[in-house]
Structure formats: C-alpha cells, structure tokens
C-alpha cells in the first residue's frame, strides 16, 4: 500500500518519456499537419477562364486549382498572389514578397507569357500558316535558349524567400485535339505545331524544376482528350479576348487539381 503513490508516479513518468521519445523518433509529425500555402504564377494559376473573378486586375478565381486544393486540405494559411499576364519578372518583383520562412508549400505556373503565349496564339488563330509557323518557331527558340535562365532565377528566388517550403511547378496542357473541328477552327497543322510547342515548354520547365530540386506536375496527361475541339473541352476556344485558350472551371477542377493532388497526396 505505501508504495502505490510511488508506482503511480513512475508510471506517469514512463508515459511522458515514451511520448517524448516517440516525438523524437518521428520528427516533424505535428509540423507536417500545418500547411502554409502560397500560390504564385500567371493566368493558369490565377484561374483565368474559370470565373467569376475578384475585383483585382489579376483575374483571380476561386475555381482555380489553388483555392480548390487549399479548401480540400484545410490549410493553416493560404496566399494567392498569382496574376493573369504575369511573367517571371513579375514573380520576382512582387509575388515572392508573399513568401516567408513559415511557408511550407509553393505552387507556380510561369514561363508561357515570357515565351510569347499571346502573340503565338493570335498569330495562329488569325494569321496565315506561315505567320503561325514563324511565331511558334520563335517561341520554341526562346523557350530553349532564354527561358531556362529566367526560370532558374525565379525558382532560386522562391527558395531564398521560402527555404522550408516544398516547391511544385505545374506545367501547361496541350491546348488542342487534332481531330476534325469544323471549318471555322484552326487547321490541323496549326493545332499540331502549337501542341508541339507546348511539349517543348513542358520539357524545358520540367528540366529546370528538377535542377532546382522542385517537383514538376505535368498536366498534359490530365487534359488529354479535353482540349479545344474535343467533345467535352476543358479549354476555352475564342470565347473572349481574355479567357481564350485558358482552362474552363472543369479544366482547373479535373485537370490541374488532380495533377497537383497526384504529387501532394
């Protein structure tokens, strides 16, 4: 009888020590549940094409993949500086200011506007076959020569501002199906070389992301069969000056979101 208080005390001490040892043996278990997420990038991250948009000039939509992922994962904090029309310089000059040492997850789509996305699409949609070919070749040359350095600088700046974060770089989808699409559509040739340009951009982006220790999430397989000219397209055709050739809400939900979830869980 007189030893029972001592036994209880020893039992309590053992339990405390066991719990502490468990925390040491499984480091970061508690911290892993805390997600401070920052979504950087251009219109393919801000959600152009999905609508409705916030009141900023960046055309941010809550139907983009980033807010959808944040809502599904109960993040501790979510910052959404992604902005339609952004180039790598915009990320460096303003968007990285949203990052800090407490940031644990960063996603980004960037590089398409640097490579002249708008000019290429405009030249191919409204110009001649020669104009389209020239624009695509110029963009591909830029993507393989100048863009890698810009991506390296961008990823390095993100690492510098958010040293404890996982960086996930999402690519762009192929925009088109190459099946018959009606007489008002772009020719099969134009659609084919635009898809080939998307493949070049994906290869460059994946390589630079890998060199930076980031994870590349390839969206092309998820959009396969749902490009412009598909029976059920997830990408807008010429529906408006701003939203043309950007994902619809379904494209973000069923294309981009699964691509991100596949690498994050």
Coordinates of C-alpha atoms in Angstrom, one line a residue:
X1 CA 0.0 0.0 0.0
X2 CA 2.6 2.7 0.9
X3 CA 4.3 2.2 -2.4
X4 CA 1.3 2.8 -4.7
X5 CA 1.8 6.6 -4.9
X6 CA 5.4 6.0 -6.0
X7 CA 4.3 3.4 -8.5
X8 CA 1.7 5.8 -10.0
X9 CA 4.4 8.5 -10.2
X10 CA 6.8 6.1 -12.0
X11 CA 4.0 5.0 -14.4
X12 CA 3.3 8.6 -15.3
X13 CA 7.0 9.4 -15.8
X14 CA 7.3 6.4 -18.1
X15 CA 4.3 7.5 -20.1
X16 CA 5.7 11.0 -20.5
X17 CA 9.1 9.8 -21.5
X18 CA 7.5 7.3 -24.0
X19 CA 5.6 10.1 -25.7
X20 CA 8.6 12.3 -25.8
X21 CA 10.7 9.5 -27.3
X22 CA 8.0 8.9 -29.9
X23 CA 8.2 12.6 -30.9
X24 CA 11.9 12.3 -31.3
X25 CA 11.7 9.1 -33.4
X26 CA 9.0 10.6 -35.6
X27 CA 10.3 14.1 -36.2
X28 CA 8.0 16.7 -37.6
X29 CA 4.8 14.7 -37.2
X30 CA 3.0 17.7 -35.6
X31 CA 4.5 20.2 -38.0
X32 CA 3.6 18.2 -41.1
X33 CA -0.1 18.9 -40.4
X34 CA 0.5 22.6 -40.7
X35 CA 0.3 23.8 -44.3
X36 CA 1.1 27.5 -45.1
X37 CA 0.4 27.6 -48.9
X38 CA 1.3 30.3 -51.4
X39 CA 0.1 30.1 -55.0
X40 CA 2.3 32.0 -57.4
X41 CA 2.2 32.3 -61.1
X42 CA 0.3 33.6 -64.2
X43 CA -3.2 33.3 -65.5
X44 CA -3.1 29.5 -65.4
X45 CA -2.7 29.7 -61.7
X46 CA -5.0 32.8 -61.1
X47 CA -7.8 30.9 -62.8
X48 CA -8.4 32.9 -65.9
X49 CA -11.1 31.1 -67.9
X50 CA -13.0 29.8 -64.9
X51 CA -14.6 33.0 -63.5
X52 CA -16.1 34.7 -61.6
X53 CA -13.1 36.9 -60.7
X54 CA -12.1 39.1 -57.8
X55 CA -12.0 42.8 -58.1
X56 CA -8.3 43.0 -58.8
X57 CA -6.7 43.3 -62.3
X58 CA -5.2 39.8 -61.8
X59 CA -8.5 38.0 -62.6
X60 CA -8.2 35.5 -59.7
X61 CA -10.9 32.9 -59.4
X62 CA -11.8 30.7 -56.5
X63 CA -12.4 28.0 -59.1
X64 CA -8.7 27.8 -59.9
X65 CA -6.8 24.7 -58.7
X66 CA -5.0 26.6 -55.9
X67 CA -8.0 27.7 -53.8
X68 CA -9.7 24.3 -54.6
X69 CA -6.6 22.4 -53.2
X70 CA -6.4 24.7 -50.2
X71 CA -10.0 24.2 -49.3
X72 CA -9.7 20.4 -49.7
X73 CA -6.7 20.2 -47.4
X74 CA -7.6 22.5 -44.6
X75 CA -4.5 24.7 -44.8
X76 CA -3.5 26.9 -41.9
X77 CA -3.0 29.8 -44.3
X78 CA -3.4 30.5 -48.0
X79 CA -2.0 33.4 -50.0
X80 CA -2.9 33.8 -53.7
X81 CA -0.8 36.4 -55.4
X82 CA -0.9 34.6 -58.8
X83 CA -1.8 37.1 -61.5
X84 CA -3.1 36.9 -65.1
X85 CA -0.5 38.1 -67.6
X86 CA 2.4 37.5 -65.2
X87 CA 5.9 36.9 -66.5
X88 CA 8.9 35.7 -64.5
X89 CA 9.9 39.3 -63.7
X90 CA 6.5 39.9 -62.1
X91 CA 7.1 36.9 -59.8
X92 CA 10.5 38.2 -58.8
X93 CA 9.4 41.8 -58.4
X94 CA 6.2 41.3 -56.4
X95 CA 4.8 37.8 -55.9
X96 CA 7.7 36.4 -53.9
X97 CA 7.0 39.0 -51.3
X98 CA 4.2 36.8 -50.1
X99 CA 6.7 34.1 -49.1
X100 CA 8.5 33.6 -45.8
X101 CA 10.3 31.1 -43.8
X102 CA 7.0 29.8 -42.5
X103 CA 5.7 29.0 -46.0
X104 CA 5.5 25.2 -46.4
X105 CA 4.1 24.8 -49.9
X106 CA 4.5 26.9 -53.0
X107 CA 2.9 26.2 -56.4
X108 CA 3.6 28.1 -59.7
X109 CA 2.8 28.1 -63.4
X110 CA 5.1 30.5 -65.2
X111 CA 7.0 30.9 -68.5
X112 CA 4.3 30.9 -71.0
X113 CA 4.0 34.6 -71.2
X114 CA 7.7 35.0 -71.3
X115 CA 7.7 32.8 -74.4
X116 CA 5.1 35.0 -76.1
X117 CA 1.9 33.0 -75.5
X118 CA -0.5 35.8 -76.6
X119 CA 1.5 36.6 -79.8
X120 CA 1.7 32.9 -80.7
X121 CA -2.0 32.2 -80.2
X122 CA -3.0 35.4 -82.0
X123 CA -0.7 34.7 -85.0
X124 CA -2.0 31.2 -85.3
X125 CA -5.7 31.9 -84.8
X126 CA -6.0 34.9 -87.0
X127 CA -2.8 34.8 -89.2
X128 CA -1.6 32.7 -92.1
X129 CA 0.0 29.3 -91.8
X130 CA 3.4 31.0 -92.3
X131 CA 2.8 33.6 -89.6
X132 CA 1.8 30.8 -87.2
X133 CA 4.8 28.7 -88.0
X134 CA 7.2 31.7 -87.6
X135 CA 5.6 32.6 -84.2
X136 CA 5.8 29.0 -82.9
X137 CA 9.4 28.6 -84.0
X138 CA 10.4 31.9 -82.3
X139 CA 8.7 30.8 -79.1
X140 CA 10.4 27.4 -79.2
X141 CA 13.8 29.1 -79.7
X142 CA 13.1 31.4 -76.8
X143 CA 12.0 28.5 -74.6
X144 CA 15.2 26.6 -75.2
X145 CA 17.7 29.4 -75.0
X146 CA 16.5 32.3 -72.8
X147 CA 13.7 30.9 -70.7
X148 CA 15.8 28.4 -68.7
X149 CA 17.8 31.2 -67.1
X150 CA 14.7 33.1 -66.2
X151 CA 13.1 30.0 -64.6
X152 CA 16.3 29.3 -62.7
X153 CA 16.3 32.8 -61.3
X154 CA 12.7 32.5 -60.4
X155 CA 13.0 29.2 -58.6
X156 CA 16.1 30.4 -56.8
X157 CA 14.3 33.5 -55.5
X158 CA 11.4 31.3 -54.3
X159 CA 13.9 29.1 -52.5
X160 CA 15.6 32.1 -50.9
X161 CA 12.3 33.6 -49.6
X162 CA 10.8 30.3 -48.6
X163 CA 13.6 27.9 -47.6
X164 CA 11.4 25.5 -45.8
X165 CA 8.8 25.1 -48.5
X166 CA 8.1 22.4 -51.0
X167 CA 8.1 23.9 -54.5
X168 CA 5.7 22.4 -57.0
X169 CA 5.9 23.6 -60.6
X170 CA 2.9 22.9 -62.7
X171 CA 3.1 22.7 -66.5
X172 CA 0.7 23.8 -69.2
X173 CA -1.6 21.5 -71.1
X174 CA -1.7 20.8 -74.8
X175 CA -4.4 23.2 -75.9
X176 CA -5.9 21.3 -78.8
X177 CA -7.3 18.0 -80.1
X178 CA -6.2 17.4 -83.7
X179 CA -9.4 15.7 -84.8
X180 CA -11.9 17.3 -87.2
X181 CA -13.1 20.5 -85.7
X182 CA -15.3 22.4 -88.3
X183 CA -14.4 24.8 -90.9
X184 CA -14.0 27.8 -88.6
X185 CA -11.4 26.1 -86.5
X186 CA -7.6 26.4 -86.9
X187 CA -6.2 23.9 -89.3
X188 CA -4.9 20.5 -88.0
X189 CA -1.4 21.7 -88.9
X190 CA -1.6 24.8 -86.8
X191 CA -3.1 22.9 -83.8
X192 CA -0.4 20.2 -84.2
X193 CA 2.6 22.6 -84.1
X194 CA 1.0 24.5 -81.2
X195 CA 0.8 21.3 -79.2
X196 CA 4.4 20.6 -80.1
X197 CA 5.4 23.9 -78.7
X198 CA 3.6 23.0 -75.5
X199 CA 5.7 19.9 -75.3
X200 CA 8.9 21.9 -75.7
X201 CA 7.8 24.3 -73.0
X202 CA 6.9 21.3 -70.7
X203 CA 10.3 19.7 -71.3
X204 CA 12.2 22.9 -70.5
X205 CA 10.1 23.6 -67.4
X206 CA 10.4 20.1 -66.1
X207 CA 14.2 20.2 -66.5
X208 CA 14.7 23.5 -64.8
X209 CA 12.3 22.5 -62.0
X210 CA 14.3 19.3 -61.5
X211 CA 17.6 21.2 -61.4
X212 CA 16.1 23.4 -58.6
X213 CA 15.0 20.5 -56.6
X214 CA 11.3 21.2 -57.2
X215 CA 8.6 18.8 -58.2
X216 CA 7.2 19.1 -61.7
X217 CA 3.5 18.3 -62.1
X218 CA 2.8 17.5 -65.8
X219 CA -0.8 18.5 -66.6
X220 CA -0.8 17.2 -70.2
X221 CA -2.0 13.7 -69.4
X222 CA -4.9 15.0 -67.4
X223 CA -6.2 17.2 -70.2
X224 CA -5.7 14.6 -72.9
X225 CA -9.0 14.3 -74.8
X226 CA -10.3 17.5 -73.4
X227 CA -8.6 20.2 -75.4
X228 CA -10.2 22.6 -77.9
X229 CA -12.1 20.6 -80.5
X230 CA -12.9 17.8 -78.1
X231 CA -16.5 16.6 -77.5
X232 CA -16.1 17.8 -73.9
X233 CA -13.5 20.5 -74.0
X234 CA -11.9 21.8 -70.7
X235 CA -10.2 24.7 -72.5
X236 CA -11.9 27.8 -73.9
X237 CA -11.8 28.5 -77.6
X238 CA -12.2 32.0 -78.8
X239 CA -14.9 32.8 -76.2
X240 CA -13.4 36.2 -75.3
X241 CA -10.2 38.1 -75.6
X242 CA -9.1 37.4 -72.0
X243 CA -10.4 33.8 -71.5
X244 CA -9.5 32.4 -74.9
X245 CA -7.3 29.3 -74.7
X246 CA -7.4 29.1 -70.9
X247 CA -8.9 26.3 -68.9
X248 CA -12.6 26.3 -68.1
X249 CA -13.7 25.7 -64.5
X250 CA -13.7 21.9 -65.3
X251 CA -10.1 22.2 -66.6
X252 CA -8.9 23.5 -63.2
X253 CA -11.0 21.0 -61.2
X254 CA -10.5 17.9 -63.3
X255 CA -7.2 18.8 -65.0
X256 CA -5.0 20.9 -62.8
X257 CA -6.3 19.9 -59.4
X258 CA -5.7 16.1 -59.9
X259 CA -2.3 16.8 -61.3
X260 CA -1.4 18.7 -58.2
X261 CA -3.0 16.2 -55.9
X262 CA -1.1 13.4 -57.5
X263 CA 2.2 14.8 -56.3
X264 CA 1.0 16.2 -52.9
X265 CA -1.5 13.5 -51.8

